[in-house]
Amino acid sequence: MAAIYTRTGDKGTTGLFGGTRVPKQDPTVEAYGTLDEANATIGEAKARVEDPDMRAALQHIQQRLFVAAAELASDEAGRAVIANTISPDDVADLERLIDDSMAETGPQRNFVVPGRDLVSAALHRARTVTRRAERRMLTAAESRPVRPELIRYVNRLSDALYSLARVAEHRFDVARLEGLVRSVVEKHLAAQSPQPRVAWSPASGFVPADVSTTADPATRFGLARYDLDVLQAMAAAAQSRGAELGVPIVFAGVDAGGHLMLLHRMEDSLLGSLDLASNKAFTAAAFKQPTADLSEASLPGAELHGIQNSNDGRVVVFGGGLPVFVDGVLCGGIGVSGGTVDQDVTIASFAMSRAKEASRS
């Protein structure tokens, strides 16, 4: 078996691919050595990731980093024989990964303190090592040619690792808060009267106990589908009921990821209702519960006190937001804002009830 040690570096030099020997502290060696370190830290993060798509993305990045490091570790003769080098397509791949990740998390409004969970912490560490690798490459480029595509790729890579860390943080927060919300809701329902109560259920679609006094009984159903046509039918129903009550409202619908699909504003509705309706829809989808279920749990001293400050302040802890299920699977959420809490709940419930025909047509 071949020995790992060669003794060729005992005098403080190392060989580049192509035959040239340089000092081990040479800026080029620092550059590809730090890139190797970045690859190792990405592997450390990948080992903690459970999501198959994120793991595949990190695996592909590692493979491309091997090629990038090989090019940096080559002299002119070595570079001439390297195939499949880093190209503008690789940079574009990272930019798509960044765009997809930021579409899930939304814009960053606060400074990020690494360490919210193990996955994001490892990704943030990989990001910082990648930034250092970029600096080492720029130093090496002062004395040796380094292709601009290599520098651009490593620059985008640190951004991509940051965006993936944000995704990991976002998913961790949503999962943790959803678990807390479910626990509190279950305790709240268990503490109620032993009389039979109709409660929220993804299978049945919509019958939250806290709005049963104002909700139309016809809302006890699940939708057959959820798309823009159904949302438009909901918005029309919400406007109709709002007009009956003399309440100009804003209606919003989001998909399962909390991304806005439709925003409908009645004339004379408050501008503040635009954000509130959208955030109610987001909250209902994010926690798979009517927003009214968060009211008591968010009070001072309660188990979820301060939950409204999470998710960049998008969480709403009063009524008017409802999740949407199709065959027990979360498909999105709707939100209504413009009147009192009871009026918003009534209008949202009415909109859901009138969506049944639209979803089955």
Phi, psi and omega in degrees: 000135181293140180282146177290322181277144181240343181068000181286344181257012184294340181263013174088017176238164177219158183261133172277157175292116186126344172113340182291139175253137181224160176298148182293340178266009178300142180305327178293319178294319176302321183293306183285337174292320178289327175295324175296320177297319177299319179299318180295320180290328174295321176297323177297319177293316181301324181296339180264345185280134177259331181296122184296326180292318179292321177298318180296320179297317180292321178299316179296319178299317179300318180297321179289330178292328175301318180293318180297315180295322179298320179294318178295329183272016183244147169272188184301320180292320180292319180298332182293340184249000179281130180254163175057045181287168179301132185230172175303332178296324178294320177296318179296323178299316179294322179295323176294320178298318178296313181298317180296320181293316182289334176294329179283321186267338186079176183293149178276126183249351181224163174294144180262125174258110184300148175118013181293326175207169187294321182295309182295325179298316179294322179292322177295322177296316177300323179299315183291323177294323178295322175299319179294321177299321178298318179296320179295322179295319179295323176294316179298325182293345178288337183239344179222152180291130174232124184299137179303327180299325179296314181294318179297320181298313182291325175299312179294328182298318179297322176295321180295319179294323175298314182294323177292323176297320176299318178299315180298318178296316181299312181294323177296314180298314181298315181296317181294313182291324178297320178296318178296316181298314180300319180297316181293318180298317180298318178294321180297315180292323180293332182277353182283180179305142178291356178297145180304132180232144174273126183241171179294137178210127177302329182290320182271345174100287185206107168205061181294133184299326186286350177243011185295336181283339182245344184279145175294129180304337181292353182278002182276080183198170172245147180283152178276334177202167181217109180211188184296324179298316179295318179297321178296323176295320177297316181298319178296318178294319179297319179295319180299313181291323177299318179296320178299321182273355183071032183238109175286121188238167169245133178246135179227147175226136179236164175272186185295338178270003180084009181274135184295128177254324182209138175225117185239125182241126173284151178300139178076003176289155183290141177298327179296338180289340179299309178291318183298315180297316179296318181290327175297316179297317178300312182298316181299320179287320184296323184250002176056035181216153170300143181298334178298333181293344182269354188301297184293323184294339182265359181292155178307131181090345179278170188294332182247028180303129180092000181300333180292349178267359180274174177051045178058032177077016183272352184279129179250134187244034172217168192294160179126354178242135181226137174283158180240127179241145171233117183054040177080001181253129179297129179242346180162205180200158177235155178218143178232135177215144178152331180246202172290170179301315180298320178295317179298318179297315180299315182292318178297319179295320179297317180298319179296319183295323182280352179279349183300310180296318181298322183286342182254001180272000000 
